[in-house]
Structures are given as structure tokens and as C-alpha cells.
Coordinates of N, CA and C and ligand atoms in Angstrom, one line a residue:
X1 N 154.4 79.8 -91.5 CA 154.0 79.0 -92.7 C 152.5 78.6 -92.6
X2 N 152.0 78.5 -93.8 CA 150.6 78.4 -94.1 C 150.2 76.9 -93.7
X3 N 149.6 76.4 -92.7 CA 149.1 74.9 -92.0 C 149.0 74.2 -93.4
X4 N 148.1 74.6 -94.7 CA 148.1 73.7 -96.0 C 150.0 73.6 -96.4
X5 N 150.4 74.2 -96.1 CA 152.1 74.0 -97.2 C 152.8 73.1 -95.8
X6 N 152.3 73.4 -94.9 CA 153.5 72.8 -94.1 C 152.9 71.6 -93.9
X7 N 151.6 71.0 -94.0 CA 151.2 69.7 -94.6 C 152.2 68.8 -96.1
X8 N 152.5 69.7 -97.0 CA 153.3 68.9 -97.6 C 152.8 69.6 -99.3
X9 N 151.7 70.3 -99.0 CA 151.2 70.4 -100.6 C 151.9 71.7 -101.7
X10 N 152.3 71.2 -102.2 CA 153.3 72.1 -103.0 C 152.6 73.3 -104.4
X11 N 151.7 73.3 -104.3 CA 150.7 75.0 -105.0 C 149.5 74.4 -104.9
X12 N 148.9 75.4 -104.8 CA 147.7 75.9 -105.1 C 147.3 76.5 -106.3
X13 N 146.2 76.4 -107.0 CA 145.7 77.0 -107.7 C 144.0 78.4 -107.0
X14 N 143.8 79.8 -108.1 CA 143.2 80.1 -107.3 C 142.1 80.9 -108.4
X15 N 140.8 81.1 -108.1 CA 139.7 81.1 -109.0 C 139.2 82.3 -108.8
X16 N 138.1 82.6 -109.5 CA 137.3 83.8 -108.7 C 137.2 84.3 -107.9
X17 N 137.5 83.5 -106.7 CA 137.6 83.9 -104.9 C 139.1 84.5 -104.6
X18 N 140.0 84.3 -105.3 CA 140.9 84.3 -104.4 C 141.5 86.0 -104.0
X19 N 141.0 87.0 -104.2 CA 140.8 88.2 -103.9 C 139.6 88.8 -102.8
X20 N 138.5 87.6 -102.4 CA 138.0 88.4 -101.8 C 137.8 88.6 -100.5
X21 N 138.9 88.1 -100.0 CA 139.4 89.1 -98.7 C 140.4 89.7 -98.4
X22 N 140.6 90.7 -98.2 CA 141.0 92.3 -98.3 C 142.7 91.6 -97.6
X23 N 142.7 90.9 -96.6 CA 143.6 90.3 -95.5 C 144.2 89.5 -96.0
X24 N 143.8 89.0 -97.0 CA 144.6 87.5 -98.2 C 145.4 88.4 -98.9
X25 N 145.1 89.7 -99.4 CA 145.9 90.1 -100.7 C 147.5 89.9 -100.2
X26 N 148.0 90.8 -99.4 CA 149.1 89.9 -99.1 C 150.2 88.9 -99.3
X27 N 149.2 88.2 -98.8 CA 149.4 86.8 -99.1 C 149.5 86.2 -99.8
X28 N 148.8 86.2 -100.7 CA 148.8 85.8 -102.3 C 149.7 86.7 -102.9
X29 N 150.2 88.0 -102.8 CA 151.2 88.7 -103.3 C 152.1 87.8 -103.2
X30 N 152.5 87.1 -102.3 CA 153.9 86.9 -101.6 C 154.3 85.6 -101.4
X31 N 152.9 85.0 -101.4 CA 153.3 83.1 -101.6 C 153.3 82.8 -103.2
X32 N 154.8 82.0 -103.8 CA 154.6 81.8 -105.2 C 153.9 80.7 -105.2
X33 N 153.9 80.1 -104.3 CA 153.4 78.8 -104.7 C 151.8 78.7 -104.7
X34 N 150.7 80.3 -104.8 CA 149.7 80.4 -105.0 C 150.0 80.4 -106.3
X35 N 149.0 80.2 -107.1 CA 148.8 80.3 -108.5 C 147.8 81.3 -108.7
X36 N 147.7 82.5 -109.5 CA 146.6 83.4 -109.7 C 146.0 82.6 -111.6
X37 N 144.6 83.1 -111.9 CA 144.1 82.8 -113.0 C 145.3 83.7 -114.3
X38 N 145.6 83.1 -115.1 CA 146.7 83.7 -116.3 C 145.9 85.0 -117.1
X39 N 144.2 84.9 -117.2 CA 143.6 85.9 -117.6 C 143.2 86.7 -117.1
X40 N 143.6 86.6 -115.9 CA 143.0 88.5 -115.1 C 144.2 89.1 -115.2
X41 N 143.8 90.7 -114.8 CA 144.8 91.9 -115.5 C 146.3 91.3 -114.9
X42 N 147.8 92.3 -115.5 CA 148.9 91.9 -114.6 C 148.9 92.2 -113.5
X43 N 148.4 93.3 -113.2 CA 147.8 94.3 -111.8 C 147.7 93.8 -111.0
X44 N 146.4 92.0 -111.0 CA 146.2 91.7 -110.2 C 147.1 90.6 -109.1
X45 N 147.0 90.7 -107.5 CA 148.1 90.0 -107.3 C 148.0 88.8 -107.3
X46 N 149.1 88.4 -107.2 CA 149.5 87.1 -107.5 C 150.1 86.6 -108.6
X47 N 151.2 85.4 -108.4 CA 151.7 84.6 -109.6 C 150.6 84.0 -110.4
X48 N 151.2 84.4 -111.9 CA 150.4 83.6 -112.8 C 151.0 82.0 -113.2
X49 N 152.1 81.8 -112.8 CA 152.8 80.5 -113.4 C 153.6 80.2 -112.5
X50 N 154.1 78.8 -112.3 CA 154.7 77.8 -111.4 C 155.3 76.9 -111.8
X51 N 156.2 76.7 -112.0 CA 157.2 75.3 -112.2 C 157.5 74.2 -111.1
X52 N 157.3 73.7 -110.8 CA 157.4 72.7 -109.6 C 158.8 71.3 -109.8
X53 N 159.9 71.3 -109.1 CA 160.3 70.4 -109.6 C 160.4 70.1 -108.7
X54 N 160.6 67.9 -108.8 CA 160.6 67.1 -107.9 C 161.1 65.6 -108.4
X55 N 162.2 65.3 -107.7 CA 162.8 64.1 -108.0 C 162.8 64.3 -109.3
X56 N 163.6 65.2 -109.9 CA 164.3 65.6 -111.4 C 163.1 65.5 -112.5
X57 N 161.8 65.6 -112.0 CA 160.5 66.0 -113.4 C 160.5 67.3 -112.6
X58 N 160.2 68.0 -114.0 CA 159.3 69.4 -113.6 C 157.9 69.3 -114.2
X59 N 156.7 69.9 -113.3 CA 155.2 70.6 -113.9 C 155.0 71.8 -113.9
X60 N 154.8 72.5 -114.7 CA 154.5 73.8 -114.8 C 152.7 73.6 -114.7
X61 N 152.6 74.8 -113.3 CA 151.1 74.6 -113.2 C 150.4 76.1 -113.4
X62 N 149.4 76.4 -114.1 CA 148.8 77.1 -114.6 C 147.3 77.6 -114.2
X63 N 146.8 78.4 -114.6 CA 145.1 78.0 -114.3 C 144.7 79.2 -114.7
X64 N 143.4 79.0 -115.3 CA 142.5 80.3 -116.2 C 140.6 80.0 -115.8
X65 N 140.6 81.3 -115.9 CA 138.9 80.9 -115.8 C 138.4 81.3 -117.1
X66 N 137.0 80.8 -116.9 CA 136.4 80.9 -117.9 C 135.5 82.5 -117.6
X67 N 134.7 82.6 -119.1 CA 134.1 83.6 -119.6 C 132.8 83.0 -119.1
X68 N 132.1 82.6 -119.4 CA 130.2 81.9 -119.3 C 129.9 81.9 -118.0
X69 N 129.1 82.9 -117.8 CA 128.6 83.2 -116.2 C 129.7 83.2 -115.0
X70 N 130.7 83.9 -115.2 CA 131.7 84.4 -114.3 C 132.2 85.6 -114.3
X71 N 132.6 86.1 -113.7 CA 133.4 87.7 -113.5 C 133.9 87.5 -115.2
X72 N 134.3 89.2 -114.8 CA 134.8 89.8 -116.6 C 136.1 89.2 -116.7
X73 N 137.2 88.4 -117.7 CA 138.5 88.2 -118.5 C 138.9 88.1 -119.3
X74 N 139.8 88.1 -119.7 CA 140.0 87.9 -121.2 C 139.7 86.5 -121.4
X75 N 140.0 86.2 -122.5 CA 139.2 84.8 -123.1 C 140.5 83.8 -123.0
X76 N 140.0 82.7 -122.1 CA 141.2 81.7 -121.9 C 141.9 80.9 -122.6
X77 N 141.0 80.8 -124.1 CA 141.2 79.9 -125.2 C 142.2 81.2 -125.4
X78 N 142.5 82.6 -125.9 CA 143.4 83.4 -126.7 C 144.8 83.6 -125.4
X79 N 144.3 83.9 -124.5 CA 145.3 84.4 -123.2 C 146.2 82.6 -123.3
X80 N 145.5 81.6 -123.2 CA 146.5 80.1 -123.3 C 147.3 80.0 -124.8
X81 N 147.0 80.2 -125.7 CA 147.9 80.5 -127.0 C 149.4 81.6 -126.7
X82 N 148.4 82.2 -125.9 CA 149.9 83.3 -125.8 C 150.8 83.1 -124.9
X83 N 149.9 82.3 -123.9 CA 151.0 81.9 -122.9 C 152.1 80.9 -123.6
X84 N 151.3 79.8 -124.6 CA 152.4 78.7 -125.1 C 153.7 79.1 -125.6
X85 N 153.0 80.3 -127.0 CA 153.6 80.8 -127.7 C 154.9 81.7 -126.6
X86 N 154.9 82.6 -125.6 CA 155.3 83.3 -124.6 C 156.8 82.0 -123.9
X87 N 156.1 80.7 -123.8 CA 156.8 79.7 -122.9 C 157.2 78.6 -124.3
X88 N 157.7 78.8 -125.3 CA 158.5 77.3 -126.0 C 158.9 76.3 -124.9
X89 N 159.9 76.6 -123.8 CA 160.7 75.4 -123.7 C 159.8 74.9 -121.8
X90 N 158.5 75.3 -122.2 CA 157.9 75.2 -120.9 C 158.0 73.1 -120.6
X91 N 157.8 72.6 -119.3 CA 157.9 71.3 -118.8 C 156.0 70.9 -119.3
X92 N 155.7 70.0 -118.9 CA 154.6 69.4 -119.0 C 153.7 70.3 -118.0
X93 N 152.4 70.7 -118.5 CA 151.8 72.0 -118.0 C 150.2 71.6 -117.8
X94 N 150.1 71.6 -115.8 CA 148.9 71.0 -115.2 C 147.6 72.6 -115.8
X95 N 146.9 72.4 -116.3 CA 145.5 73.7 -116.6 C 144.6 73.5 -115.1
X96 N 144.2 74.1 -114.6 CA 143.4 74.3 -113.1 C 142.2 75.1 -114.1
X97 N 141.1 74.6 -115.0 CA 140.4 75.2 -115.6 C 139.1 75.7 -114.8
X98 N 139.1 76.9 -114.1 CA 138.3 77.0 -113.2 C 137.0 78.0 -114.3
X99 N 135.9 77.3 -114.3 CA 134.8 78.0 -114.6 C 133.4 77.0 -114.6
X100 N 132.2 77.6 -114.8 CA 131.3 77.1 -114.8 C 130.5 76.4 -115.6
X101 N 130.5 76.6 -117.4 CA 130.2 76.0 -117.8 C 130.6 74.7 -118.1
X102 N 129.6 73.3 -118.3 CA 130.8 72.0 -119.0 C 130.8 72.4 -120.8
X103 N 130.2 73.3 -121.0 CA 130.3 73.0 -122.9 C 132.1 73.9 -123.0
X104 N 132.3 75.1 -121.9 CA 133.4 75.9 -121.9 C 134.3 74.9 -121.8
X105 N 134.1 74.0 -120.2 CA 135.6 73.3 -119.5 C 135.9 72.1 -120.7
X106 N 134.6 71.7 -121.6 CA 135.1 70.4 -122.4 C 135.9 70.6 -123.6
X107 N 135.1 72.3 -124.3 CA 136.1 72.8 -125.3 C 137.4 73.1 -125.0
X108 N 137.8 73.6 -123.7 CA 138.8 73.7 -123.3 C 140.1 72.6 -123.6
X109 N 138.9 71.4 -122.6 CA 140.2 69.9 -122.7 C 140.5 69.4 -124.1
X110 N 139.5 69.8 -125.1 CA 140.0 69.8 -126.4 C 140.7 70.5 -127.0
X111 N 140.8 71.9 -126.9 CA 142.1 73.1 -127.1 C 143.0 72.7 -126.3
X112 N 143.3 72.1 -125.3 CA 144.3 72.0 -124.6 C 144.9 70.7 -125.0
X113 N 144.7 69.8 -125.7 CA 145.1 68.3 -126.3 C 145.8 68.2 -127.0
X114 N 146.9 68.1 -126.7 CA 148.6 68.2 -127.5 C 149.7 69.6 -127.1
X115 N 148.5 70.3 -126.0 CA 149.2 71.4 -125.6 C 149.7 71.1 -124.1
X116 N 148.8 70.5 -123.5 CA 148.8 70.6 -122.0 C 148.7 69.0 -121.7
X117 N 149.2 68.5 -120.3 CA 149.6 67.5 -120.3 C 147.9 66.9 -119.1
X118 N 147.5 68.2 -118.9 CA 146.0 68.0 -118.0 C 145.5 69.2 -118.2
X119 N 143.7 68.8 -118.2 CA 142.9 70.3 -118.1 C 141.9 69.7 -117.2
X120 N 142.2 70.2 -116.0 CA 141.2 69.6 -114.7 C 140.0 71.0 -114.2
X121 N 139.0 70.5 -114.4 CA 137.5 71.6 -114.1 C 138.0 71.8 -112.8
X122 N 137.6 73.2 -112.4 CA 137.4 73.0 -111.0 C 135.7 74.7 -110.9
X123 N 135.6 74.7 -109.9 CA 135.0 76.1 -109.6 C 133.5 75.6 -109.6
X124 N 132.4 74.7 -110.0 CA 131.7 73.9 -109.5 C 131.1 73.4 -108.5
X125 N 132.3 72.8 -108.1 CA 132.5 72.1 -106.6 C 131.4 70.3 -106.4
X126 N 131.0 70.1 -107.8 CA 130.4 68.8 -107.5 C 131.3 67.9 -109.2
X127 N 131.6 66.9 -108.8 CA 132.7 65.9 -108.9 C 131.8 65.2 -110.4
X128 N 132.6 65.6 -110.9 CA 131.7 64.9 -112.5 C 132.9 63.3 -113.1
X129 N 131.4 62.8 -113.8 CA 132.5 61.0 -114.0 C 132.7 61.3 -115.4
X130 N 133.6 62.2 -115.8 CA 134.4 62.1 -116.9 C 135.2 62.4 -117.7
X131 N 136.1 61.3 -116.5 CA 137.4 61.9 -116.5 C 138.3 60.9 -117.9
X132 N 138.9 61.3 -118.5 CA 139.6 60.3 -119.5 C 140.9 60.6 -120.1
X133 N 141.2 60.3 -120.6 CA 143.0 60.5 -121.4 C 142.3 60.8 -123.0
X134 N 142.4 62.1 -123.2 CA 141.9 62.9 -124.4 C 142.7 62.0 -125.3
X135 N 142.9 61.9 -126.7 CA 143.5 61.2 -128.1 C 145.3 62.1 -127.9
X136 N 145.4 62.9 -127.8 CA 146.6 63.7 -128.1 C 147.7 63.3 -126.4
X137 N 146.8 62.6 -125.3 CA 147.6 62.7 -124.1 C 147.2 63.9 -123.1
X138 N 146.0 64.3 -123.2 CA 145.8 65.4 -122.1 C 144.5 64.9 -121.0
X139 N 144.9 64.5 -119.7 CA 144.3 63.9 -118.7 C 143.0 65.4 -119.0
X140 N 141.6 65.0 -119.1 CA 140.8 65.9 -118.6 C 139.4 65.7 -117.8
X141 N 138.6 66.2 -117.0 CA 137.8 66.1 -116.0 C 137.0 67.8 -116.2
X142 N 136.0 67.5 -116.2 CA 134.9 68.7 -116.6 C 134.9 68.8 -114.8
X143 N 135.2 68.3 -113.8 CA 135.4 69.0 -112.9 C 135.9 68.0 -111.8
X144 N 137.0 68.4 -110.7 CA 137.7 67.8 -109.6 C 136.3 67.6 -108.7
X145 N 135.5 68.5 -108.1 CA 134.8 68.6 -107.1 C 135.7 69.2 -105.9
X146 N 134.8 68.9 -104.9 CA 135.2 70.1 -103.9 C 135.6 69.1 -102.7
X147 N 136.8 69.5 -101.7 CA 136.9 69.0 -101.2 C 136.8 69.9 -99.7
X148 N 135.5 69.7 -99.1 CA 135.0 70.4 -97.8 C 134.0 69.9 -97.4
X149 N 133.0 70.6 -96.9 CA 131.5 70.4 -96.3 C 130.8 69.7 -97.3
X150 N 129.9 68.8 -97.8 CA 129.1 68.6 -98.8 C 127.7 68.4 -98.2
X151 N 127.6 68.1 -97.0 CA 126.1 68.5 -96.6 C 125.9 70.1 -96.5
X152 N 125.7 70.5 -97.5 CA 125.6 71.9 -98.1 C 125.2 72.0 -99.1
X153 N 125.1 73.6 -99.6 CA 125.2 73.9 -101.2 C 126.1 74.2 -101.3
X154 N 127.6 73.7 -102.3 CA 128.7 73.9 -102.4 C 129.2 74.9 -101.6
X155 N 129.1 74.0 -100.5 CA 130.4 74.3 -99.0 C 129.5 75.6 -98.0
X156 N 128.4 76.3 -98.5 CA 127.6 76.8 -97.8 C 126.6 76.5 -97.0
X157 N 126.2 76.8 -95.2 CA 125.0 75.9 -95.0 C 123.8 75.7 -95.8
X158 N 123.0 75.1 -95.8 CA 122.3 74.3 -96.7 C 120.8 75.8 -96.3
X159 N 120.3 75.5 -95.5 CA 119.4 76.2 -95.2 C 119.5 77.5 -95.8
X160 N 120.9 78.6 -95.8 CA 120.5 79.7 -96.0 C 120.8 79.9 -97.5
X161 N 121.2 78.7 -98.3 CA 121.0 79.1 -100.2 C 119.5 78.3 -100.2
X162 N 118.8 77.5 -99.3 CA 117.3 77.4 -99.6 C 116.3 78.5 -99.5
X163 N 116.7 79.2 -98.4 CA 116.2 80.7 -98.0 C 116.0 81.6 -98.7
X164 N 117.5 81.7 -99.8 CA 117.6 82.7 -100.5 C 117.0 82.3 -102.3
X165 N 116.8 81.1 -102.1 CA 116.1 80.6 -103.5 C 114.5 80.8 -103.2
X166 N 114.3 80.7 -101.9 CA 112.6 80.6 -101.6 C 112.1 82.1 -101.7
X167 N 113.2 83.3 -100.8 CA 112.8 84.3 -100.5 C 113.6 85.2 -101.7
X168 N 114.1 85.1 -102.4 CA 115.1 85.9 -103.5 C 116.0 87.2 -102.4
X169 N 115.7 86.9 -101.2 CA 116.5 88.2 -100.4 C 118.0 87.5 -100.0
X170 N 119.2 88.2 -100.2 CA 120.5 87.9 -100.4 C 121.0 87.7 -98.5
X171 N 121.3 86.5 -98.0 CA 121.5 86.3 -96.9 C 123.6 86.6 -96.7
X172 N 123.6 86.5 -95.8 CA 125.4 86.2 -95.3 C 125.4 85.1 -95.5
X173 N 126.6 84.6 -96.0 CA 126.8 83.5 -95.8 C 127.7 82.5 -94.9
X174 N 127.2 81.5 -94.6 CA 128.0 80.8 -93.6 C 128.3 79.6 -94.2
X175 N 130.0 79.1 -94.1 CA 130.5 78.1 -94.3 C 129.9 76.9 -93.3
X176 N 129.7 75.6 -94.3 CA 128.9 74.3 -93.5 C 130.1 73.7 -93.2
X177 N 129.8 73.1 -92.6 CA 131.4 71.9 -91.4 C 130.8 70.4 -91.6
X178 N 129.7 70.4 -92.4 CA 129.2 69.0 -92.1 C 129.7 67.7 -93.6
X179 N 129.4 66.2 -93.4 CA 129.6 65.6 -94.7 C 130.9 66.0 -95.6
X180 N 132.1 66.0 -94.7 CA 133.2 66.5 -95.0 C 134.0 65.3 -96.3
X181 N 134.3 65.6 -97.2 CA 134.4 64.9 -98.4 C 136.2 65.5 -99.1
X182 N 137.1 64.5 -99.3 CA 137.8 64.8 -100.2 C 137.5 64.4 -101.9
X183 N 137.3 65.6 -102.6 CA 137.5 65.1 -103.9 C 138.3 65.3 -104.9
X184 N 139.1 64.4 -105.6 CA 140.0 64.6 -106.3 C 140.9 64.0 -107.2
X185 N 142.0 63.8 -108.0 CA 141.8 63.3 -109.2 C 143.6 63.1 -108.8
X186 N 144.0 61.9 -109.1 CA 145.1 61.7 -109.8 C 145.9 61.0 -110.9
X187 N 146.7 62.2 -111.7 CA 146.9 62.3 -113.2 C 148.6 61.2 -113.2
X188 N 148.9 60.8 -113.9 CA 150.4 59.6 -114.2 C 150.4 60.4 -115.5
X189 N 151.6 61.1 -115.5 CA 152.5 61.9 -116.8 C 153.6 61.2 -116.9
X190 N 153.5 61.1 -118.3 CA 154.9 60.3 -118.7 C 156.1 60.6 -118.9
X191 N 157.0 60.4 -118.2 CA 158.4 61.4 -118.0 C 158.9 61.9 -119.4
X192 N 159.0 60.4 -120.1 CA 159.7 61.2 -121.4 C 158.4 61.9 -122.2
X193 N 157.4 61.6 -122.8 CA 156.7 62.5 -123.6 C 156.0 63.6 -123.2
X194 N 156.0 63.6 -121.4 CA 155.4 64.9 -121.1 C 153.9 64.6 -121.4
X195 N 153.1 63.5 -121.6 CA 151.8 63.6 -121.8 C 151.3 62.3 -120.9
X196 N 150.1 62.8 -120.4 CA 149.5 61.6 -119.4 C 149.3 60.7 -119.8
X197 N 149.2 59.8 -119.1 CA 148.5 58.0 -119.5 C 147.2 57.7 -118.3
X198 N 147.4 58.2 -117.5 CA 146.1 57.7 -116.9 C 145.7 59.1 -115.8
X199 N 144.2 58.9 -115.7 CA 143.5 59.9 -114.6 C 142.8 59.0 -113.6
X200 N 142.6 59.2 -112.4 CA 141.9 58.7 -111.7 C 141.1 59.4 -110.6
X201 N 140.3 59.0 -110.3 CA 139.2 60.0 -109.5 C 138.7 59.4 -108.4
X202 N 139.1 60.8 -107.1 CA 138.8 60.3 -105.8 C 137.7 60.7 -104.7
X203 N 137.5 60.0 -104.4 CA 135.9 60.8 -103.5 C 135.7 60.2 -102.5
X204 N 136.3 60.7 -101.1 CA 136.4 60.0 -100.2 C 135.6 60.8 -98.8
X205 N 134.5 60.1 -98.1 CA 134.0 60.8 -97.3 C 134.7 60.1 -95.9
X206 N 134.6 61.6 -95.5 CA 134.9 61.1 -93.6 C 134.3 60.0 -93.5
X207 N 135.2 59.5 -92.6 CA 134.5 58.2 -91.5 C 133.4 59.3 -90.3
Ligands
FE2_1 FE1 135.1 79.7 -108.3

């Protein structure tokens, strides 16, 4: 069992990266409780959806990336209509809105408001303050942030994305170990309507 699941954490969601090592495929074949993005091909592996039940609620947890400066997909505003339309009798449904733009992840939390019970940014990796309970009940956050190294450039040592901005020549990269930070957000969904009432936002650095 995977050290993260047998800690206690019950899915994952997974973004642009989660294909690019050859030794994960696997894995992500075969663990449902990974989540793959709903708009890359069916081909690709991994589960696209998740139901999680616990002490008699269920979440259906989801996640799509965006189009604006990311790998090629279908468009997550049309691929999320079809998934609704696809799921009628779906439970209250977490969005893992993994992309780069905020004009994309904000349009999103607005398409997703009366649909989705959260649309949480992720794929960034720095922690934005605005997070709020949309008008229709949809917790949203233009981004969680990252929870790893932050004496870095998102989670890379620092030095070698300065290198590569000074010198434009493409370095290896090395994961940083330093300024270890959890960041992250917790949503209160309301049993009977299925829509949030509050978001909260956490950012906690090592001692
Ligand atoms: Fe990403």
C-alpha cells in the first residue's frame, strides 16, 4: 500500500504530471482512488471519477484541466456538461480544477455554481486569498497551493529555474526539500442540499 493511503487519505486527484513517469503508469491504472483529469482521451490511464462514501455522505470527486498554457484537451467547460448530463443522480461533486490561468479557474467556479458543490484551483502551486462560497453554494479557490518544498520555485531547487531564466538553457531538474509548507483548504457541505457553506484556507509551515 501506498505510504500516502495508508496515512488515512482517501483520493487523490491528478494533473498534467500524472503520466510522467513511465513506472507510475501502473499504478495509476490500478489505484481507483487516483483520480485522472475527465478531459484527456479514454485511453488514457486512470479513473476519471470517484465516489467516496463516509459515515453515510457520499462526494463524488472529479478533476479537469484547463486549456490556457497547458498540454492539448478537450475543453473542460463542454467535457463538465457532459459529464453532469452523463451522471443525473451523481452525490455532491468536489472539481480539482487543475490549470494555469485565474481568468480560466474563476470562469470555471462560476460554470460550476449550482453544479458542483466545490471548484478548488490547483496546478499553480502558490496559495491565492480567494476563497469564498460562490451565490448558488459552490466553495471556490483560484488555487489550494502546494503542499512541499517552498523555498523553491514551485517545489524545484531555486537556483536551477534562476539558471534557466538567466541562461534560457533547459537544466534537469531537482526537487527542493527545503521551507516545507502544507497548503490547503477546508470545504463544510451541507448534508441535505449537497452545497457548501463555508471554505477555509490552510497554510501551515514546518516548525
Ligand atoms: Fe500541473
Amino acid at each position: 500500500m501506498h505510504p500516502l493511503i495508508s496515512m488515512g487519505i482517501d483520493a487523490f486527484t491528478g494533473g498534467n504530471h500524472l503520466w510522467d513517469r513511465v513506472e507510475a503508469l501502473d499504478y495509476v491504472r490500478k489505484e481507483k482512488r487516483i483520480v485522472k483529469p475527465l478531459n484527456f482521451p479514454a485511453t488514457t490511464p486512470g479513473n476519471p471519477y470517484l465516489v467516496l462514501e463516509k459515515n453515510e455522505m457520499k462526494l463524488g470527486i472529479i478533476c479537469l484541466c484547463g486549456q490556457v498554457y497547458m498540454p492539448a484537451c478537450d475543453s473542460p467547460f463542454g467535457i463538465l456538461d457532459k459529464f453532469m448530463s452523463d451522471h443525473p443522480d451523481h452525490p455532491p461533486l468536489l472539481l480539482d480544477f487543475h490549470a494555469e490561468s485565474t481568468s480560466e479557474k474563476r470562469a470555471m467556479g462560476w460554470f460550476g455554481d449550482g453544479k458542483l458543490a466545490a471548484v478548488l484551483g490547483t496546478h499553480t502551486h502558490i496559495q491565492t486569498a480567494d476563497e469564498e462560497i460562490l451565490p448558488l453554494g459552490c466553495a471556490y479557490i483560484t488555487d489550494v497551493g502546494m503542499t512541499g518544498a517552498h523555498d523553491s520555485v514551485i517545489g524545484i531547487k531555486k537556483g536551477i529555474i534562476v539558471d534557466k531564466f538567466l541562461t534560457a538553457i533547459p537544466n534537469r531538474y531537482e526537487s527542493a526539500d527545503l521551507g516545507l509548507q502544507i497548503n490547503a483548504v477546508v470545504v463544510d457541505i451541507d448534508d441535505n442540499s449537497g452545497k457548501a457553506i463555508h471554505i477555509g484556507r490552510i497554510k501551515r509551515t514546518a516548525e
